[in-house]
JSON list of C-alpha atoms in Angstrom, two decimals:
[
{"chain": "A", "resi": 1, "resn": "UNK", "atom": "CA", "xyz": [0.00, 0.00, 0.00]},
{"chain": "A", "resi": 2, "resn": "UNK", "atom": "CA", "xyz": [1.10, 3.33, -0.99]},
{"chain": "A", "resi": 3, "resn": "UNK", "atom": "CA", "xyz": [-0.71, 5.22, 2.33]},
{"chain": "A", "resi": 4, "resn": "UNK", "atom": "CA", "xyz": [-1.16, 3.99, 5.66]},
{"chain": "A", "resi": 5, "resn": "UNK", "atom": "CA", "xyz": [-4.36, 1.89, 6.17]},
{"chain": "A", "resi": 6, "resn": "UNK", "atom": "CA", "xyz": [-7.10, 3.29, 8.71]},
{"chain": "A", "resi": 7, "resn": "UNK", "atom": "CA", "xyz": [-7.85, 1.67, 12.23]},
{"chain": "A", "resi": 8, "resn": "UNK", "atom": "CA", "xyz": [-11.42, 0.90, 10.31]},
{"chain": "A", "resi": 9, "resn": "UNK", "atom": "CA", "xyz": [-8.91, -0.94, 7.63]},
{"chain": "A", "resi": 10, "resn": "UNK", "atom": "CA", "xyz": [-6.84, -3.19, 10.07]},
{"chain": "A", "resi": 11, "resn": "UNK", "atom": "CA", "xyz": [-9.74, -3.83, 12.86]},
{"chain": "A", "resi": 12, "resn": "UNK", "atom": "CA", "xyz": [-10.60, -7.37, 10.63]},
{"chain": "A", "resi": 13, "resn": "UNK", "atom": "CA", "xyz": [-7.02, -7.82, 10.45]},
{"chain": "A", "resi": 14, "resn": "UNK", "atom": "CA", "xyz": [-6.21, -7.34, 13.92]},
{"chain": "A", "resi": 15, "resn": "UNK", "atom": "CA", "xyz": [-8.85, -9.44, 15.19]},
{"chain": "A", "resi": 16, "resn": "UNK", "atom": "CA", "xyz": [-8.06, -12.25, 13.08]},
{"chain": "A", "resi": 17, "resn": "UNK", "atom": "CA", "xyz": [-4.49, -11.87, 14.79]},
{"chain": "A", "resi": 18, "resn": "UNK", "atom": "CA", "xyz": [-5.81, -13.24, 17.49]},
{"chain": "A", "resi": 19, "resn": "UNK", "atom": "CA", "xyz": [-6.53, -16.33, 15.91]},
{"chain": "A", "resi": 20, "resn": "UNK", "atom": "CA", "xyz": [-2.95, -17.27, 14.25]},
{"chain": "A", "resi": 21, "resn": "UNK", "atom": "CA", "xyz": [-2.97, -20.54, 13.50]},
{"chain": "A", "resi": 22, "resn": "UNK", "atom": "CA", "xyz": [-6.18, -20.85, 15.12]},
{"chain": "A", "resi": 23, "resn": "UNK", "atom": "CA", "xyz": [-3.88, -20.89, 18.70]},
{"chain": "A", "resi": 24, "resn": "UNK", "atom": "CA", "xyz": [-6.25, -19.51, 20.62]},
{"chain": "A", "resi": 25, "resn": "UNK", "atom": "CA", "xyz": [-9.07, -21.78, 19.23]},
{"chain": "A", "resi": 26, "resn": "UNK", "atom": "CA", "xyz": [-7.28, -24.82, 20.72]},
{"chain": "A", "resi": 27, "resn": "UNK", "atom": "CA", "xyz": [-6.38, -23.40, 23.64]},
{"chain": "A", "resi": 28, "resn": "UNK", "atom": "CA", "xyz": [-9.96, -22.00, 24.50]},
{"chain": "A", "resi": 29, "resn": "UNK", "atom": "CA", "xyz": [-10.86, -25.99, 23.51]},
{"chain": "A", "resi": 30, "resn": "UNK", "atom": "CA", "xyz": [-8.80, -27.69, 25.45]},
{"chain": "A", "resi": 31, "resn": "UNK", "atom": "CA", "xyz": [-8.90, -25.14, 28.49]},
{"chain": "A", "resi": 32, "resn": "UNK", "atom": "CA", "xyz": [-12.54, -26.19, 28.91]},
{"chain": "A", "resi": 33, "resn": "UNK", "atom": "CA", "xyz": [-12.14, -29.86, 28.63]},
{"chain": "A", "resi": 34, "resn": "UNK", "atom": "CA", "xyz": [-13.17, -29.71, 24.66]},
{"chain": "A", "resi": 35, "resn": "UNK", "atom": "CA", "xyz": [-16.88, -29.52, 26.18]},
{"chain": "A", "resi": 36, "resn": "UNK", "atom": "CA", "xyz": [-17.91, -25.85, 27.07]},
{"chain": "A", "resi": 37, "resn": "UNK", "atom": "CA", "xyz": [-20.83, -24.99, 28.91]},
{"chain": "A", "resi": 38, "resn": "UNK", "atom": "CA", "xyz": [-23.73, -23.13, 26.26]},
{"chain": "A", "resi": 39, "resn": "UNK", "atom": "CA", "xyz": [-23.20, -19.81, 27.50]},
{"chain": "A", "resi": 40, "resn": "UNK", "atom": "CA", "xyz": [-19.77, -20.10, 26.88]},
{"chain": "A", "resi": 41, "resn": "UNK", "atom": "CA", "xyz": [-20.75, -21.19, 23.36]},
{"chain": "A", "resi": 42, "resn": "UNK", "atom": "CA", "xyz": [-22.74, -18.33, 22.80]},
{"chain": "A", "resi": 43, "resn": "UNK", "atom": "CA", "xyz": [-20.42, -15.84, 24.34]},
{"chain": "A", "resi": 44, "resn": "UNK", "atom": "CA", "xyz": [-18.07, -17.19, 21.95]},
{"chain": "A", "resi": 45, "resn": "UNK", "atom": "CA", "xyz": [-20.32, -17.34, 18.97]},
{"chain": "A", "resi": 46, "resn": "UNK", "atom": "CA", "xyz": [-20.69, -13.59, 19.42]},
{"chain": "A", "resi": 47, "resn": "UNK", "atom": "CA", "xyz": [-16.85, -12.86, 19.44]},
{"chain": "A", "resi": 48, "resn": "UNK", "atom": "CA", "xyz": [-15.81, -15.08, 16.94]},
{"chain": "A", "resi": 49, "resn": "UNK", "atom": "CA", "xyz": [-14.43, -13.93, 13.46]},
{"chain": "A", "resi": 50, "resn": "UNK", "atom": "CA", "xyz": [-16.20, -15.20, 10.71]},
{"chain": "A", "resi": 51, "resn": "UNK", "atom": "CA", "xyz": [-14.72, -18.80, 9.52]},
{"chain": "A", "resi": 52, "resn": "UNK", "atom": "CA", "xyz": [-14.37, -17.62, 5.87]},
{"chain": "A", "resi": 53, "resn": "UNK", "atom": "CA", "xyz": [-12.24, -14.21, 7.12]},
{"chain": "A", "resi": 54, "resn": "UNK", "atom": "CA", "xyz": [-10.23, -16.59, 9.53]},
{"chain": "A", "resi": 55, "resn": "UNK", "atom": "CA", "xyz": [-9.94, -19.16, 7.23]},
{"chain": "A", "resi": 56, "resn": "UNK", "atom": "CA", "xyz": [-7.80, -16.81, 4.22]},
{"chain": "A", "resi": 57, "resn": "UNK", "atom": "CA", "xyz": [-6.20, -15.47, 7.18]},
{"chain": "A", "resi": 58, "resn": "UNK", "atom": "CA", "xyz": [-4.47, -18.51, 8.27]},
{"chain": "A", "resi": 59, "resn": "UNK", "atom": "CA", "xyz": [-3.94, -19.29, 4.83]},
{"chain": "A", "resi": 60, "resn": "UNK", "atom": "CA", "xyz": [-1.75, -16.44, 4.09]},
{"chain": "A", "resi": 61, "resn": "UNK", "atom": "CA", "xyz": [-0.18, -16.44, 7.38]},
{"chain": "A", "resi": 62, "resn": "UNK", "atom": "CA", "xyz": [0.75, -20.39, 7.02]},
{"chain": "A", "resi": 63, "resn": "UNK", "atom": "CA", "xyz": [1.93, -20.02, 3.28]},
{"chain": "A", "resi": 64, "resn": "UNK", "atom": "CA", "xyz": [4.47, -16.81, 4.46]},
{"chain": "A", "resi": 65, "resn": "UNK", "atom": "CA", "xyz": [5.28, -19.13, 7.00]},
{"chain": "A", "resi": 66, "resn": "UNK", "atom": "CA", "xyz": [6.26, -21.89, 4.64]},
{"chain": "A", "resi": 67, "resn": "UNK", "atom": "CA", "xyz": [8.50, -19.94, 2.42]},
{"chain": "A", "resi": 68, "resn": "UNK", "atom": "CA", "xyz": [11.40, -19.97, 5.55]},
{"chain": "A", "resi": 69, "resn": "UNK", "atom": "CA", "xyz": [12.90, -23.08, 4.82]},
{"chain": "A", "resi": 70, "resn": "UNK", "atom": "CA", "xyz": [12.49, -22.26, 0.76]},
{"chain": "A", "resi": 71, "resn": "UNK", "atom": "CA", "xyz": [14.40, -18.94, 1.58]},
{"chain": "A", "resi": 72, "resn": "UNK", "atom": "CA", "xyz": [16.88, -20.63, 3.52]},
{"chain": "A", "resi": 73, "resn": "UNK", "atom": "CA", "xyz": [17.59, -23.22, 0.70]},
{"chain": "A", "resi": 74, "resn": "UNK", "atom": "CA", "xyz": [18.04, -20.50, -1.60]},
{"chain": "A", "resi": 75, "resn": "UNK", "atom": "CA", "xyz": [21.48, -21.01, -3.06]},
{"chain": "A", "resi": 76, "resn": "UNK", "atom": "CA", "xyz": [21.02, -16.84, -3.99]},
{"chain": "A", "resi": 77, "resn": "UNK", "atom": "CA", "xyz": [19.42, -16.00, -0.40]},
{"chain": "A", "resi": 78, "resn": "UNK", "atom": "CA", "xyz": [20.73, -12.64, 1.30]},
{"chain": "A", "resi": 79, "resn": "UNK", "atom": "CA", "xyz": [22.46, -12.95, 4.43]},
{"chain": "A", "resi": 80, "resn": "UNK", "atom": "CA", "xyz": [20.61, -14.47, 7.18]},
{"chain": "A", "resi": 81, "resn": "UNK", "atom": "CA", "xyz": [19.84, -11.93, 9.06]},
{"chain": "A", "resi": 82, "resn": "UNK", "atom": "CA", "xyz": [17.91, -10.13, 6.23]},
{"chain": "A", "resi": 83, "resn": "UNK", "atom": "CA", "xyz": [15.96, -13.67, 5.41]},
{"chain": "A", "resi": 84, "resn": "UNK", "atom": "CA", "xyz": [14.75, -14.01, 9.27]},
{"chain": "A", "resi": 85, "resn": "UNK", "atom": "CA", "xyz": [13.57, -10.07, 9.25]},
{"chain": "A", "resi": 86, "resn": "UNK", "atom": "CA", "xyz": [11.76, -10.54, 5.73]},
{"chain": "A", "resi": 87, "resn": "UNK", "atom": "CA", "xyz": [10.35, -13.96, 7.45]},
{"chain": "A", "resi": 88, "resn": "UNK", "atom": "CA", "xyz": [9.36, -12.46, 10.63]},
{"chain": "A", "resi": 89, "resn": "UNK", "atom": "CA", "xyz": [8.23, -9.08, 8.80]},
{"chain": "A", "resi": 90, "resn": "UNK", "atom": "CA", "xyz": [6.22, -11.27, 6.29]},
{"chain": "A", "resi": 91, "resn": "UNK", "atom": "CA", "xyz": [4.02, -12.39, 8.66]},
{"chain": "A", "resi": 92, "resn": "UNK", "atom": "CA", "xyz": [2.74, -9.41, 10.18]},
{"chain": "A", "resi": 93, "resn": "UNK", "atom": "CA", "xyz": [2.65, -7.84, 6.73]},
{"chain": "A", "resi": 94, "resn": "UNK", "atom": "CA", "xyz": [3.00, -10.23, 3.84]},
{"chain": "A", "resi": 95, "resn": "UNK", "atom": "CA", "xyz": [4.35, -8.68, 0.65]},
{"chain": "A", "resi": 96, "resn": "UNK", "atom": "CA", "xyz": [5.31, -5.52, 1.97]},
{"chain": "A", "resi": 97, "resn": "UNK", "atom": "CA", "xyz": [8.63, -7.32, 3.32]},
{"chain": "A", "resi": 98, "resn": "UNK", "atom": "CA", "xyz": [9.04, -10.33, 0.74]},
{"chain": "A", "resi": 99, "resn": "UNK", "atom": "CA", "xyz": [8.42, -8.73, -2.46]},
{"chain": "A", "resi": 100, "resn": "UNK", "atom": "CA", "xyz": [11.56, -5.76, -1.45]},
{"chain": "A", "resi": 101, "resn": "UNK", "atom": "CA", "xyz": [13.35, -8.75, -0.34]},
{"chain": "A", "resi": 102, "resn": "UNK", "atom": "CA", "xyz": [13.28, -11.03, -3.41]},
{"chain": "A", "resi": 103, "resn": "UNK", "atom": "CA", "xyz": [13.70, -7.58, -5.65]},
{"chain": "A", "resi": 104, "resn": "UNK", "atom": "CA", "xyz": [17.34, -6.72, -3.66]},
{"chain": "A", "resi": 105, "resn": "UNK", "atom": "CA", "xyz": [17.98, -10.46, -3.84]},
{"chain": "A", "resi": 106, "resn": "UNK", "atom": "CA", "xyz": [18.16, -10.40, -7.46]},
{"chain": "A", "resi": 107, "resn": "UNK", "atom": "CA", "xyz": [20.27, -6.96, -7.71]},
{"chain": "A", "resi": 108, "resn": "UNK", "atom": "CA", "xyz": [23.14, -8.57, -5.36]},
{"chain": "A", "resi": 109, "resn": "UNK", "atom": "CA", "xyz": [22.93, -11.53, -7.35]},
{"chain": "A", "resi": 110, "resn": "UNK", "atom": "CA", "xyz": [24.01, -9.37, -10.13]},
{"chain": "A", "resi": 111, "resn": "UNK", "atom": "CA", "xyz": [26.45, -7.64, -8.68]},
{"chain": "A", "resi": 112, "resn": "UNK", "atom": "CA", "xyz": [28.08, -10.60, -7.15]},
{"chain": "A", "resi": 113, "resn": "UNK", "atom": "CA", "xyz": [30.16, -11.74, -10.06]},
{"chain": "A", "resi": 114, "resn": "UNK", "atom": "CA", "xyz": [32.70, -13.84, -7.82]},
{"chain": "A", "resi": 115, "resn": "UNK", "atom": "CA", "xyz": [30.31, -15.94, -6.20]},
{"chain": "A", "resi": 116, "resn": "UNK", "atom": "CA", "xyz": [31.50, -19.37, -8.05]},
{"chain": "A", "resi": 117, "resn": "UNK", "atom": "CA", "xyz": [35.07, -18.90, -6.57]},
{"chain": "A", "resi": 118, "resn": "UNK", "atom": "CA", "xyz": [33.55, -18.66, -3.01]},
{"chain": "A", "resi": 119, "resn": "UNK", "atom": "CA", "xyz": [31.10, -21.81, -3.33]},
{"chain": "A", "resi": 120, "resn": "UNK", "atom": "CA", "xyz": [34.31, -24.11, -4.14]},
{"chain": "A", "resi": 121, "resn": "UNK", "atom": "CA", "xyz": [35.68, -23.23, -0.92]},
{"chain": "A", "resi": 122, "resn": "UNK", "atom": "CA", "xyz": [32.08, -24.22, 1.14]},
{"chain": "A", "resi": 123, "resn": "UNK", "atom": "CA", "xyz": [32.79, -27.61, 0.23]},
{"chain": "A", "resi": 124, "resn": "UNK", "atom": "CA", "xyz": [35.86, -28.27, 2.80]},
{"chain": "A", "resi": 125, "resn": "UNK", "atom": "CA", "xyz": [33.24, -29.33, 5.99]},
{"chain": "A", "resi": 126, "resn": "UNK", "atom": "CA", "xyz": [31.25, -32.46, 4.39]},
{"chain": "A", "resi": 127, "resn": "UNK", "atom": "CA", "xyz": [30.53, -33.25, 8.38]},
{"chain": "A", "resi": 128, "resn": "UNK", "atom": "CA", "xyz": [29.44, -29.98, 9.18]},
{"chain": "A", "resi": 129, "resn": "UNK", "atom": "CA", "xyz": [27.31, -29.81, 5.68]},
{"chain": "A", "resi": 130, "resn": "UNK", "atom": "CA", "xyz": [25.99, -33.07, 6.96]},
{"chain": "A", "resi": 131, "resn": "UNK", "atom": "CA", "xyz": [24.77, -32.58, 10.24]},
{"chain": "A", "resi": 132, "resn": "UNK", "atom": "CA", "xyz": [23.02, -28.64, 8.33]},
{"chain": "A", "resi": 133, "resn": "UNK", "atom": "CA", "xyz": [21.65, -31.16, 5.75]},
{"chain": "A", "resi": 134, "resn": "UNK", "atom": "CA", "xyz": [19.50, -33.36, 8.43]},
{"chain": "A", "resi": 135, "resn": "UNK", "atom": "CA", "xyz": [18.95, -30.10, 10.73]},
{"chain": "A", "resi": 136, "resn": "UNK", "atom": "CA", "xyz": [17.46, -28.20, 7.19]},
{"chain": "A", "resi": 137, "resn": "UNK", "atom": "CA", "xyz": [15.44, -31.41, 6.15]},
{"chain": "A", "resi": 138, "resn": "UNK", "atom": "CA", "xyz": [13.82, -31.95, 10.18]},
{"chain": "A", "resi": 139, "resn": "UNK", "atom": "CA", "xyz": [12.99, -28.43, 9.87]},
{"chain": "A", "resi": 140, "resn": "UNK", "atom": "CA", "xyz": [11.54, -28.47, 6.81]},
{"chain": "A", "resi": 141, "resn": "UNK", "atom": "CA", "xyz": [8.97, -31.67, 7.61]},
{"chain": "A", "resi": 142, "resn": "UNK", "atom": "CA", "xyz": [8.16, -29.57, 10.80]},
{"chain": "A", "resi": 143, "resn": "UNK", "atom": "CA", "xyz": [7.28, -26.72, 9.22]},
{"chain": "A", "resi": 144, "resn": "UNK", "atom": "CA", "xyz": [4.87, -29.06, 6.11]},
{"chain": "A", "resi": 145, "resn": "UNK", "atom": "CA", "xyz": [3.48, -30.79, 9.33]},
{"chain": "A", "resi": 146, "resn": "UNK", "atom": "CA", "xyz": [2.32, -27.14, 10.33]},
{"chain": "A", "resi": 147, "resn": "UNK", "atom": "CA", "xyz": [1.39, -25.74, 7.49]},
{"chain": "A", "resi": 148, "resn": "UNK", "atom": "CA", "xyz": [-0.20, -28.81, 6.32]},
{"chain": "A", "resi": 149, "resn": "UNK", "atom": "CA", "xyz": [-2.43, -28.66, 9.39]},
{"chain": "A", "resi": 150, "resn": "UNK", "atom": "CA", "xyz": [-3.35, -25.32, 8.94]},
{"chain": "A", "resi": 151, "resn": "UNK", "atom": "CA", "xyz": [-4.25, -25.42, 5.24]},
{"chain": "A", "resi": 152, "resn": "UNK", "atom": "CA", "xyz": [-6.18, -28.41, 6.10]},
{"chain": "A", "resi": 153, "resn": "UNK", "atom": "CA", "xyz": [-8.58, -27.28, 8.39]},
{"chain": "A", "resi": 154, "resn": "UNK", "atom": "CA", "xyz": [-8.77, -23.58, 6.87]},
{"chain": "A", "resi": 155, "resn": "UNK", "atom": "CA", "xyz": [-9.61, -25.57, 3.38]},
{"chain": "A", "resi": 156, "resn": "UNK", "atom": "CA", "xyz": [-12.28, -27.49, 5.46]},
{"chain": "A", "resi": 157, "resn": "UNK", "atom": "CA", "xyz": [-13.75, -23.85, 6.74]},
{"chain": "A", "resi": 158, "resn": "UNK", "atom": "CA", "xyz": [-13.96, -22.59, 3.38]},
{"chain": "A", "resi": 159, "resn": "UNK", "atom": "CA", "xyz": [-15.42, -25.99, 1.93]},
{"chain": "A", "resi": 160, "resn": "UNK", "atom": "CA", "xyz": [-18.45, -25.88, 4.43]},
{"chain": "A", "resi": 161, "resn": "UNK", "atom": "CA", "xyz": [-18.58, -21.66, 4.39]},
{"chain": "A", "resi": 162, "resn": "UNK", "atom": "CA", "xyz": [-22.76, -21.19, 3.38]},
{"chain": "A", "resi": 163, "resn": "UNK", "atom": "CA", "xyz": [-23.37, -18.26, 0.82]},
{"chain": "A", "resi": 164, "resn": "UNK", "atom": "CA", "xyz": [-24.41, -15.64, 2.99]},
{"chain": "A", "resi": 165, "resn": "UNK", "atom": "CA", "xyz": [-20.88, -16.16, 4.02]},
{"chain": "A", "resi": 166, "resn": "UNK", "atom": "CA", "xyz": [-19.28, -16.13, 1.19]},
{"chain": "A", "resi": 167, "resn": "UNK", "atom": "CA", "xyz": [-21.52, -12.54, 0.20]},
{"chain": "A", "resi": 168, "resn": "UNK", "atom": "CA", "xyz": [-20.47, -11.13, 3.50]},
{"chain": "A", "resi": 169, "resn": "UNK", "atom": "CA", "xyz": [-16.52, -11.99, 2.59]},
{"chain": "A", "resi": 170, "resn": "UNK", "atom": "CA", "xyz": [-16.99, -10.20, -0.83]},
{"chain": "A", "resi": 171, "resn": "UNK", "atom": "CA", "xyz": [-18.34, -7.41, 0.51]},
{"chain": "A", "resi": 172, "resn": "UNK", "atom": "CA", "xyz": [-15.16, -7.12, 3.39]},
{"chain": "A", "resi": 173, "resn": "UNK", "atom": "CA", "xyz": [-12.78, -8.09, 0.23]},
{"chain": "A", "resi": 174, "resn": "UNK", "atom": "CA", "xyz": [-14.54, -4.42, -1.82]},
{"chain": "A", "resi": 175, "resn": "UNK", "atom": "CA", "xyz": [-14.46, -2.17, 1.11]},
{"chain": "A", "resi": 176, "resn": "UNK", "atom": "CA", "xyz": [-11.39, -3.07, 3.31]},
{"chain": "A", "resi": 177, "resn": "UNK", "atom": "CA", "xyz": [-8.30, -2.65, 1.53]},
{"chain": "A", "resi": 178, "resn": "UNK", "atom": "CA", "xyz": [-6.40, -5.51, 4.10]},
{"chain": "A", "resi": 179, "resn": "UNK", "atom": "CA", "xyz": [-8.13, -7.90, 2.99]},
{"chain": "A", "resi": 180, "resn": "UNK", "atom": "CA", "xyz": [-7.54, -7.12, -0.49]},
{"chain": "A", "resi": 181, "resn": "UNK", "atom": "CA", "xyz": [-4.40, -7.05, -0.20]},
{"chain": "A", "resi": 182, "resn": "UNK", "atom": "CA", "xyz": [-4.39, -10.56, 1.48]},
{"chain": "A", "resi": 183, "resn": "UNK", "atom": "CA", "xyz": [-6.44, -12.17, -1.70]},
{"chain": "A", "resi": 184, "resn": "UNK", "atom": "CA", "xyz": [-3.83, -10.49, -4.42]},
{"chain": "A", "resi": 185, "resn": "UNK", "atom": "CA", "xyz": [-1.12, -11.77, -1.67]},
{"chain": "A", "resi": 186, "resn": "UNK", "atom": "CA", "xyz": [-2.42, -15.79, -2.29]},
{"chain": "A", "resi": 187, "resn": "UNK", "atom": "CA", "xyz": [-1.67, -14.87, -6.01]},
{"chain": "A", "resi": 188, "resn": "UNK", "atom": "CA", "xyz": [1.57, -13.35, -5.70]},
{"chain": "A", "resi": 189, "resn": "UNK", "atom": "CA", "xyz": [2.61, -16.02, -3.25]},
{"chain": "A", "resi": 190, "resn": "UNK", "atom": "CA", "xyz": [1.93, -18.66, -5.68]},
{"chain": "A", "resi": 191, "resn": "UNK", "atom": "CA", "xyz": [4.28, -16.98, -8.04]},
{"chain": "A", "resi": 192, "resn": "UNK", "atom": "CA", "xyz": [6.96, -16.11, -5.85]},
{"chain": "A", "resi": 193, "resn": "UNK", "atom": "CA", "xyz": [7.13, -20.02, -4.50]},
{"chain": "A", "resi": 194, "resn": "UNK", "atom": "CA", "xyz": [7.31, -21.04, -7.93]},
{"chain": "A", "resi": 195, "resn": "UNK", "atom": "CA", "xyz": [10.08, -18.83, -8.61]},
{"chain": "A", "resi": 196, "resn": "UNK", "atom": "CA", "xyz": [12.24, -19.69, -5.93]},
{"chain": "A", "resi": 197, "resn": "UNK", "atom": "CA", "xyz": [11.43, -23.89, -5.67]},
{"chain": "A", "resi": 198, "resn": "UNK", "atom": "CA", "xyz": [13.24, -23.08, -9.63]},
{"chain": "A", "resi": 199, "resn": "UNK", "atom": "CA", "xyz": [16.27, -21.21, -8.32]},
{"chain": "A", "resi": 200, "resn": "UNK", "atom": "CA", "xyz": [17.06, -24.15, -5.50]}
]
């Protein structure tokens, strides 16, 4: 965005925050022995996001997740440093940190014309590589298990969302410009994923 979003804007957004990875869902299950009392249910039936808005949510926020062991892989990745504050950054604001950071990533690949003289010399430690190797993969199946979860169940939301739903969604998606910007983020995720799983 080129202007700073109103507190009307990001009130969606940060109420949906408080659902990340639907955290606070479990925790609100399991703290009352997965069977709460009705006028629990319908206190929380009053404060509860709709399932469709949470649902995209947790989407975006899983697939930004996701993309920190792709970064990481990245044979052209910026120092770490930058990758963990794009990471981190991503997921409180999606594209406005990973789209910067992919366009400086390909201007210092550019300018770094010696970089083949320097990989020949990362070879020396094939123990250390090793032990990254298994460390990078174990990460890596975490972070599916995760993010498999969380598309799952967010997939399952959106399967079973009625139409009134659905209408009420569209409406949020034409008048706040967040959750805009989420939708158009799904699409420029799925291009930025398939442009880095090609550079690994």
């Amino acid at each position: 965005p080129g202007w700073p979003p109103s507190d009307a804007d990001l009130a969606p957004a940060i109420e949906d925050s408080k659902h990340f990875f639907y955290i606070a869902d479990l925790m609100e299950f399991f703290g009352d022995g997965g069977s709460p009392a009705s006028s629990d249910l319908s206190t929380t039936t009053q404060t509860q996001p709709p399932a469709l808005r949470l649902a995209l949510f947790n989407i975006a926020e899983a697939w930004i997740f996701a993309f920190l062991p792709l970064m990481l892989t990245d044979k052209k990745r910026l120092p770490l440093p930058a990758v963990l504050f794009t990471w981190i950054g991503g997921l409180g604001l999606t594209n406005a940190f990973l789209s910067p950071y992919l366009a400086f990533r390909e201007i210092f690949t550019l300018v770094n014309t010696t970089g083949d003289e320097e990989k020949e010399e990362d070879v020396v430690n094939t123990d250390k590589n090793s032990v990254i190797e298994v460390a990078d993969k174990l990460f890596s199946i975490g972070t599916g298990v995760i993010v498999s979860l969380i598309f799952g169940y967010a997939s399952f939301q959106i399967a079973t969302s009625s139409t009134d739903q659905w209408k009420e969604f569209g409406t949020l998606v034409a008048t706040d410009r967040t959750y805009l910007a989420f939708c158009i983020d799904l699409v420029l995720f799925a291009i930025f994923q398939n442009f880095l799983v090609n550079q690994v």
